PDB file of C-alpha atoms in Angstrom:
ATOM      1  CA  PRO A   1     -58.500-283.775 -73.145  1.00 59.00           C
ATOM      2  CA  TRP A   2     -57.477-282.754 -69.812  1.00 82.00           C
ATOM      3  CA  CYS A   3     -54.370-284.604 -68.665  1.00 87.00           C
ATOM      4  CA  LEU A   4     -55.372-287.211 -65.940  1.00 92.00           C
ATOM      5  CA  THR A   5     -55.438-286.526 -62.576  1.00 93.00           C
ATOM      6  CA  GLY A   6     -51.435-287.061 -61.338  1.00 94.00           C
ATOM      7  CA  THR A   7     -49.866-285.191 -64.268  1.00 92.00           C
ATOM      8  CA  TYR A   8     -49.715-282.287 -65.730  1.00 89.00           C
ATOM      9  CA  THR A   9     -49.173-280.014 -69.010  1.00 86.00           C
ATOM     10  CA  LEU A  10     -47.823-276.795 -69.476  1.00 75.00           C
ATOM     11  CA  VAL A  11     -48.732-276.378 -73.397  1.00 69.00           C
ATOM     12  CA  ARG A  12     -52.275-277.097 -75.136  1.00 61.00           C
ATOM     13  CA  LEU A  13     -51.264-278.291 -78.497  1.00 59.00           C
ATOM     14  CA  SER A  14     -54.908-277.526 -81.132  1.00 55.00           C
ATOM     15  CA  GLY A  15     -57.022-279.550 -78.257  1.00 60.00           C
ATOM     16  CA  ALA A  16     -54.010-281.792 -77.883  1.00 60.00           C
ATOM     17  CA  ASN A  17     -51.769-282.242 -74.477  1.00 64.00           C
ATOM     18  CA  ALA A  18     -48.612-283.068 -74.137  1.00 83.00           C
ATOM     19  CA  CYS A  19     -48.947-284.880 -70.521  1.00 88.00           C
ATOM     20  CA  THR A  20     -45.796-284.712 -67.871  1.00 90.00           C
ATOM     21  CA  SER A  21     -46.168-286.965 -64.381  1.00 93.00           C
ATOM     22  CA  CYS A  22     -46.180-285.248 -61.575  1.00 94.00           C
ATOM     23  CA  PRO A  23     -42.917-285.739 -59.673  1.00 93.00           C
ATOM     24  CA  ASP A  24     -42.946-287.891 -56.361  1.00 95.00           C
ATOM     25  CA  ASN A  25     -44.676-286.860 -53.430  1.00 94.00           C
ATOM     26  CA  ALA A  26     -46.464-284.391 -55.311  1.00 94.00           C
ATOM     27  CA  ASN A  27     -49.880-285.048 -57.188  1.00 94.00           C
ATOM     28  CA  SER A  28     -52.124-282.628 -59.071  1.00 93.00           C
ATOM     29  CA  PRO A  29     -56.541-282.665 -60.713  1.00 92.00           C
ATOM     30  CA  GLN A  30     -57.296-283.104 -63.596  1.00 91.00           C
ATOM     31  CA  GLY A  31     -56.250-280.061 -66.237  1.00 87.00           C
ATOM     32  CA  SER A  32     -54.027-279.127 -64.061  1.00 88.00           C
ATOM     33  CA  ALA A  33     -51.123-276.454 -65.521  1.00 87.00           C
ATOM     34  CA  THR A  34     -48.506-278.002 -62.498  1.00 88.00           C
ATOM     35  CA  CYS A  35     -48.017-280.150 -59.167  1.00 91.00           C
ATOM     36  CA  SER A  36     -47.736-279.278 -56.053  1.00 90.00           C
ATOM     37  CA  CYS A  37     -46.243-281.206 -52.680  1.00 91.00           C
ATOM     38  CA  ASN A  38     -48.384-284.247 -50.632  1.00 91.00           C
ATOM     39  CA  ALA A  39     -49.376-283.485 -47.344  1.00 89.00           C
ATOM     40  CA  GLY A  40     -46.456-284.059 -45.554  1.00 90.00           C
ATOM     41  CA  TYR A  41     -43.838-283.254 -48.290  1.00 91.00           C
ATOM     42  CA  THR A  42     -42.753-279.698 -49.055  1.00 89.00           C
ATOM     43  CA  GLY A  43     -41.287-277.679 -52.555  1.00 87.00           C
ATOM     44  CA  ALA A  44     -42.136-275.341 -54.605  1.00 84.00           C
ATOM     45  CA  ASN A  45     -44.570-275.866 -57.024  1.00 81.00           C
ATOM     46  CA  GLY A  46     -44.292-278.208 -59.850  1.00 80.00           C
ATOM     47  CA  GLY A  47     -40.528-278.837 -58.297  1.00 86.00           C
ATOM     48  CA  ALA A  48     -39.517-281.466 -56.535  1.00 90.00           C
ATOM     49  CA  CYS A  49     -41.100-282.649 -53.211  1.00 91.00           C
ATOM     50  CA  SER A  50     -39.370-283.078 -50.172  1.00 91.00           C
ATOM     51  CA  ALA A  51     -40.338-284.782 -46.872  1.00 93.00           C
ATOM     52  CA  CYS A  52     -41.099-282.508 -44.047  1.00 91.00           C
ATOM     53  CA  PRO A  53     -38.233-282.403 -40.580  1.00 89.00           C
ATOM     54  CA  ALA A  54     -38.731-283.924 -38.238  1.00 88.00           C
ATOM     55  CA  GLY A  55     -40.874-282.402 -35.299  1.00 86.00           C
ATOM     56  CA  ALA A  56     -42.975-280.146 -38.388  1.00 85.00           C
ATOM     57  CA  TYR A  57     -45.939-281.315 -40.413  1.00 81.00           C
ATOM     58  CA  LYS A  58     -48.056-280.376 -43.775  1.00 82.00           C
ATOM     59  CA  ASP A  59     -51.599-281.477 -43.506  1.00 81.00           C
ATOM     60  CA  ILE A  60     -52.271-279.810 -46.523  1.00 78.00           C
ATOM     61  CA  SER A  61     -51.531-280.015 -50.071  1.00 77.00           C
ATOM     62  CA  GLY A  62     -49.101-277.221 -51.518  1.00 67.00           C
ATOM     63  CA  VAL A  63     -47.175-274.774 -50.930  1.00 58.00           C
ATOM     64  CA  VAL A  64     -50.332-272.821 -49.069  1.00 55.00           C
ATOM     65  CA  GLN A  65     -48.400-274.152 -45.358  1.00 63.00           C
ATOM     66  CA  GLU A  66     -44.481-274.663 -45.231  1.00 72.00           C
ATOM     67  CA  CYS A  67     -43.501-277.896 -42.658  1.00 77.00           C
TER      68      CYS A  67
END
């Protein structure tokens, strides 16, 4: 039993997961241990995501590419 897309868990307890929803403007693949910011948003993995400033753009999810 894995956490669904859009949720994550930091702890796996004997087959049971305590899944938490990703913050606004973030997502995660199924079974993830953290969330990453969506394209057009920036922030640390697992933290709050804010929109890229005017004149900046990020076209992929995660913190690999900043705005």
